[in-house]
Amino acid sequence: MAELLVRPAWSLPPDVHAFVSTRHGGNSSGDYHSLNLGQHVGDDAAVVASNRAALLQVLQQQSGAAALELQWMQQVHGTSVTGIDKVVDAPPVADALYTTRNHIALNVLTADCLPVLFCSSNGKEIAVAHAGWRGLCNGVLEAVVLQFRCAPADIRCWLGPAIGPCHFEVGSDVRDAFLMLSRETWMAATKAAFTPGPRPGKWMADLYALARIRLQKSGVTDIAGTPQCTVCLADDYYSYRQQQVTGRFVTGIVKVS
Ligand SMILES: [Zn+2]
């Protein structure tokens, strides 16, 4: 893989475009090589700005829309959803963005956490969420579903590249936090999302399975996106577990018409 942007294999309404950036085609060097889009990770700010400009250019070419804008957020592993009516230059402190507007590309930056895209089946509403285990556990995905005007059954979701159960080792505290919040109906599925790790007291967690449970609990049934482990695929995506000083890639969605 050498391209700058990848299009998810995800069925979307006309004029809605989803995208995932890779490590390729940017100007960052060293640990950030090469398309780092995170401004908070120690990379040169001017170089990151040039990478963001390159992303925008390719996105405009691929979507056929000339005047797109990128909306970023300051992610804090919380559950806040910010509604966007026009692009805000100072990124809002939030872990999810929602809009009904055209030409605003909503972005989530990750390097192992799970990016989740949302789109109403009529194409009028879109959203992104940043779901690390903490945000997922505390309900960031449920918070996004509540923002939608359409019924949950009319929301389509896509789960992007994230650390897979092959590499995501967690302590019992993480498993306990999910189990404590699981009602009987979801207990077996939640337990199945954790398998005993190679080290005592450690578990391998499946963020994809946990996200599916939370979305299904909220009434969302149309969930696409097969696991793509960022650690296994560290040549193409950034992984914090693989390399503590590293960049961030973007997963996003935009409406054009
Ligand atoms: Zn892996």
Short mmCIF file of C-alpha atoms and ligand atoms in Angstrom, two decimals:
data_model
loop_
_atom_site.label_atom_id
_atom_site.label_comp_id
_atom_site.label_asym_id
_atom_site.label_seq_id
_atom_site.Cartn_x
_atom_site.Cartn_y
_atom_site.Cartn_z
CA MET A 1 0.00 0.00 0.00
CA ALA A 2 1.44 3.36 -0.96
CA GLU A 3 -1.51 5.64 -1.42
CA LEU A 4 -2.22 8.58 0.87
CA LEU A 5 -5.94 7.90 1.35
CA VAL A 6 -7.85 4.63 1.46
CA ARG A 7 -11.57 4.39 0.85
CA PRO A 8 -13.37 2.07 3.28
CA ALA A 9 -15.27 -0.82 1.74
CA TRP A 10 -18.55 0.54 3.06
CA SER A 11 -21.87 1.10 1.31
CA LEU A 12 -22.74 4.81 1.59
CA PRO A 13 -25.46 7.06 0.18
CA PRO A 14 -24.47 9.05 -2.95
CA ASP A 15 -22.45 12.18 -2.13
CA VAL A 16 -21.13 10.86 1.16
CA HIS A 17 -17.44 9.99 1.22
CA ALA A 18 -15.49 8.13 3.88
CA PHE A 19 -11.70 8.00 4.03
CA VAL A 20 -8.73 6.73 6.00
CA SER A 21 -5.26 8.23 5.68
CA THR A 22 -2.12 6.11 5.74
CA ARG A 23 1.49 6.81 6.73
CA HIS A 24 2.33 7.40 3.07
CA GLY A 25 2.69 10.49 0.91
CA GLY A 26 3.51 13.12 3.55
CA ASN A 27 6.47 15.27 4.54
CA SER A 28 7.18 14.23 8.15
CA SER A 29 10.42 12.46 8.93
CA GLY A 30 11.86 10.13 11.58
CA ASP A 31 9.31 8.60 13.97
CA TYR A 32 6.54 10.59 12.26
CA HIS A 33 7.28 9.37 8.73
CA SER A 34 5.49 10.48 6.69
CA LEU A 35 1.84 11.64 6.72
CA ASN A 36 1.48 12.55 10.39
CA LEU A 37 -1.73 14.58 10.83
CA GLY A 38 -1.54 15.06 14.62
CA GLN A 39 -0.48 18.52 15.85
CA HIS A 40 -0.10 17.37 19.47
CA VAL A 41 2.52 14.64 19.16
CA GLY A 42 5.79 16.61 18.96
CA ASP A 43 6.16 16.82 15.18
CA ASP A 44 7.02 20.09 13.39
CA ALA A 45 3.79 22.15 13.20
CA ALA A 46 4.51 23.54 9.73
CA VAL A 47 5.16 20.06 8.36
CA VAL A 48 1.92 18.74 9.88
CA ALA A 49 0.08 21.69 8.31
CA SER A 50 1.55 20.73 4.92
CA ASN A 51 0.43 17.12 5.47
CA ARG A 52 -3.09 18.33 6.28
CA ALA A 53 -3.06 20.42 3.08
CA ALA A 54 -2.01 17.33 1.10
CA LEU A 55 -4.86 15.33 2.69
CA LEU A 56 -7.36 18.05 1.77
CA GLN A 57 -6.14 18.17 -1.82
CA VAL A 58 -6.51 14.42 -2.34
CA LEU A 59 -9.87 14.40 -0.60
CA GLN A 60 -11.13 17.16 -2.89
CA GLN A 61 -9.93 15.27 -5.95
CA GLN A 62 -11.49 11.99 -4.84
CA SER A 63 -14.83 13.47 -3.82
CA GLY A 64 -15.06 15.83 -6.79
CA ALA A 65 -15.82 18.77 -4.46
CA ALA A 66 -13.57 21.80 -4.70
CA ALA A 67 -14.25 23.61 -1.45
CA LEU A 68 -14.00 21.16 1.41
CA GLU A 69 -12.88 22.14 4.91
CA LEU A 70 -11.42 19.88 7.60
CA GLN A 71 -12.82 19.89 11.13
CA TRP A 72 -10.53 18.60 13.87
CA MET A 73 -11.18 18.03 17.55
CA GLN A 74 -9.10 17.96 20.71
CA GLN A 75 -9.65 14.37 21.83
CA VAL A 76 -9.61 13.62 25.55
CA HIS A 77 -10.97 10.04 25.86
CA GLY A 78 -14.32 11.48 26.95
CA THR A 79 -17.87 11.15 25.67
CA SER A 80 -18.69 14.69 24.45
CA VAL A 81 -20.19 15.10 21.00
CA THR A 82 -19.84 18.52 19.37
CA GLY A 83 -22.36 19.53 16.69
CA ILE A 84 -20.69 21.42 13.86
CA ASP A 85 -22.59 24.07 11.84
CA LYS A 86 -19.48 25.72 10.47
CA VAL A 87 -15.80 24.90 10.77
CA VAL A 88 -14.31 25.94 14.11
CA ASP A 89 -10.60 26.81 13.88
CA ALA A 90 -9.80 26.08 17.52
CA PRO A 91 -10.58 22.34 17.67
CA PRO A 92 -13.38 21.75 20.20
CA VAL A 93 -12.59 19.53 23.19
CA ALA A 94 -14.62 16.47 22.23
CA ASP A 95 -14.38 12.83 21.22
CA ALA A 96 -17.08 12.94 18.59
CA LEU A 97 -18.29 15.36 15.92
CA TYR A 98 -21.70 15.48 14.24
CA THR A 99 -22.99 17.54 11.32
CA THR A 100 -25.78 17.89 8.79
CA ARG A 101 -23.73 20.34 6.71
CA ASN A 102 -22.12 19.74 3.35
CA HIS A 103 -18.40 20.13 2.63
CA ILE A 104 -17.19 19.80 6.23
CA ALA A 105 -14.95 16.74 6.59
CA LEU A 106 -15.19 15.43 10.15
CA ASN A 107 -11.96 13.83 11.33
CA VAL A 108 -10.80 11.59 14.13
CA LEU A 109 -7.06 11.16 14.79
CA THR A 110 -5.86 7.81 16.08
CA ALA A 111 -2.89 5.50 16.55
CA ASP A 112 -4.53 2.33 18.02
CA CYS A 113 -7.83 3.71 19.39
CA LEU A 114 -10.92 2.77 17.37
CA PRO A 115 -12.25 5.36 14.92
CA VAL A 116 -15.98 4.99 14.23
CA LEU A 117 -17.85 6.63 11.33
CA PHE A 118 -21.61 7.20 11.27
CA CYS A 119 -24.01 8.09 8.44
CA SER A 120 -27.79 8.19 8.27
CA SER A 121 -29.15 6.03 5.46
CA ASN A 122 -30.68 9.15 3.84
CA GLY A 123 -27.20 10.75 3.74
CA LYS A 124 -28.28 13.84 5.66
CA GLU A 125 -26.42 13.23 8.92
CA ILE A 126 -22.80 12.20 9.51
CA ALA A 127 -20.58 11.80 12.56
CA VAL A 128 -17.20 10.52 13.74
CA ALA A 129 -16.13 9.16 17.12
CA HIS A 130 -12.83 8.46 18.85
CA ALA A 131 -13.28 5.25 20.83
CA GLY A 132 -10.42 4.12 23.00
CA TRP A 133 -11.41 1.67 25.70
CA ARG A 134 -12.21 4.44 28.17
CA GLY A 135 -14.49 6.45 25.87
CA LEU A 136 -16.10 3.25 24.62
CA CYS A 137 -16.73 2.06 28.16
CA ASN A 138 -18.18 5.41 29.24
CA GLY A 139 -20.58 5.58 26.29
CA VAL A 140 -19.14 7.79 23.53
CA LEU A 141 -20.84 5.72 20.81
CA GLU A 142 -24.23 5.83 22.56
CA ALA A 143 -23.83 9.62 22.87
CA VAL A 144 -23.35 9.91 19.09
CA VAL A 145 -26.42 7.77 18.35
CA LEU A 146 -28.50 10.11 20.54
CA GLN A 147 -27.47 13.10 18.38
CA PHE A 148 -29.03 11.62 15.26
CA ARG A 149 -32.53 12.75 14.26
CA CYS A 150 -33.14 9.53 12.35
CA ALA A 151 -33.95 6.26 14.11
CA PRO A 152 -30.95 4.18 15.24
CA ALA A 153 -32.05 1.48 12.77
CA ASP A 154 -31.38 4.01 9.99
CA ILE A 155 -27.79 4.69 11.05
CA ARG A 156 -24.90 2.95 9.30
CA CYS A 157 -21.56 2.62 11.10
CA TRP A 158 -18.06 1.71 10.03
CA LEU A 159 -15.24 0.63 12.35
CA GLY A 160 -11.79 1.75 11.19
CA PRO A 161 -8.22 0.53 11.77
CA ALA A 162 -7.46 0.00 15.48
CA ILE A 163 -5.34 -2.19 17.72
CA GLY A 164 -6.72 -5.71 17.34
CA PRO A 165 -7.34 -8.48 19.87
CA CYS A 166 -4.04 -9.96 18.64
CA HIS A 167 -2.16 -7.08 20.30
CA PHE A 168 -4.44 -5.19 22.70
CA GLU A 169 -3.38 -6.50 26.11
CA VAL A 170 -5.20 -4.91 29.04
CA GLY A 171 -5.38 -5.42 32.80
CA SER A 172 -8.35 -6.86 34.69
CA ASP A 173 -9.41 -3.30 35.55
CA VAL A 174 -10.40 -2.71 31.93
CA ARG A 175 -12.39 -5.95 31.71
CA ASP A 176 -14.04 -5.26 35.06
CA ALA A 177 -15.06 -1.76 33.95
CA PHE A 178 -16.93 -3.18 30.95
CA LEU A 179 -18.48 -6.08 32.86
CA MET A 180 -19.71 -3.77 35.62
CA LEU A 181 -21.71 -1.77 33.07
CA SER A 182 -23.10 -4.79 31.20
CA ARG A 183 -26.64 -5.91 31.80
CA GLU A 184 -27.44 -9.62 31.67
CA THR A 185 -28.39 -9.54 27.98
CA TRP A 186 -24.92 -8.38 26.97
CA MET A 187 -22.85 -10.10 29.66
CA ALA A 188 -21.90 -13.18 27.63
CA ALA A 189 -20.93 -11.11 24.59
CA THR A 190 -18.91 -8.70 26.75
CA LYS A 191 -17.08 -11.58 28.43
CA ALA A 192 -16.34 -13.06 25.00
CA ALA A 193 -14.66 -9.78 23.97
CA PHE A 194 -11.87 -10.55 26.46
CA THR A 195 -9.70 -13.66 26.16
CA PRO A 196 -6.99 -14.58 28.66
CA GLY A 197 -3.65 -13.07 27.69
CA PRO A 198 -0.28 -14.84 27.72
CA ARG A 199 0.64 -13.13 31.00
CA PRO A 200 -1.18 -13.78 34.29
CA GLY A 201 -3.94 -11.26 35.07
CA LYS A 202 -3.85 -9.85 31.55
CA TRP A 203 -6.52 -10.03 28.88
CA MET A 204 -6.60 -9.54 25.13
CA ALA A 205 -9.41 -7.07 24.42
CA ASP A 206 -11.45 -6.88 21.22
CA LEU A 207 -12.38 -3.21 20.72
CA TYR A 208 -14.36 -4.10 17.60
CA ALA A 209 -16.57 -6.56 19.47
CA LEU A 210 -17.02 -4.10 22.35
CA ALA A 211 -18.01 -1.33 19.92
CA ARG A 212 -20.49 -3.61 18.16
CA ILE A 213 -22.12 -4.46 21.49
CA ARG A 214 -22.54 -0.80 22.41
CA LEU A 215 -23.92 0.12 18.98
CA GLN A 216 -26.33 -2.82 18.98
CA LYS A 217 -27.50 -1.86 22.47
CA SER A 218 -28.31 1.56 21.01
CA GLY A 219 -30.36 0.03 18.20
CA VAL A 220 -27.75 0.29 15.43
CA THR A 221 -27.61 -2.92 13.39
CA ASP A 222 -25.87 -1.84 10.17
CA ILE A 223 -22.24 -2.07 11.31
CA ALA A 224 -19.43 -2.55 8.78
CA GLY A 225 -15.66 -2.66 9.05
CA THR A 226 -13.57 -5.74 9.69
CA PRO A 227 -10.64 -5.62 12.12
CA GLN A 228 -7.45 -4.09 10.72
CA CYS A 229 -4.87 -4.18 13.51
CA THR A 230 -2.74 -1.03 13.62
CA VAL A 231 0.12 -2.91 15.32
CA CYS A 232 0.14 -5.68 12.70
CA LEU A 233 -0.17 -3.02 9.98
CA ALA A 234 2.29 -0.53 11.48
CA ASP A 235 3.95 0.03 8.10
CA ASP A 236 0.73 1.56 6.81
CA TYR A 237 -0.83 3.13 9.94
CA TYR A 238 0.50 4.68 13.12
CA SER A 239 0.51 2.59 16.30
CA TYR A 240 1.23 4.01 19.74
CA ARG A 241 1.76 0.55 21.23
CA GLN A 242 4.27 -0.28 18.55
CA GLN A 243 6.21 2.99 18.84
CA GLN A 244 5.44 5.46 21.69
CA VAL A 245 6.66 8.50 19.77
CA THR A 246 4.66 8.36 16.59
CA GLY A 247 2.19 10.21 14.38
CA ARG A 248 -1.56 9.99 13.97
CA PHE A 249 -3.65 8.99 10.97
CA VAL A 250 -7.14 10.20 10.24
CA THR A 251 -10.46 8.48 9.66
CA GLY A 252 -13.17 10.77 8.38
CA ILE A 253 -16.40 11.38 6.53
CA VAL A 254 -17.81 14.23 4.45
CA LYS A 255 -21.04 15.03 2.58
CA VAL A 256 -20.84 16.80 -0.74
CA SER A 257 -23.61 17.81 -3.12
ZN ZN B 1 -2.26 -7.22 15.78
#
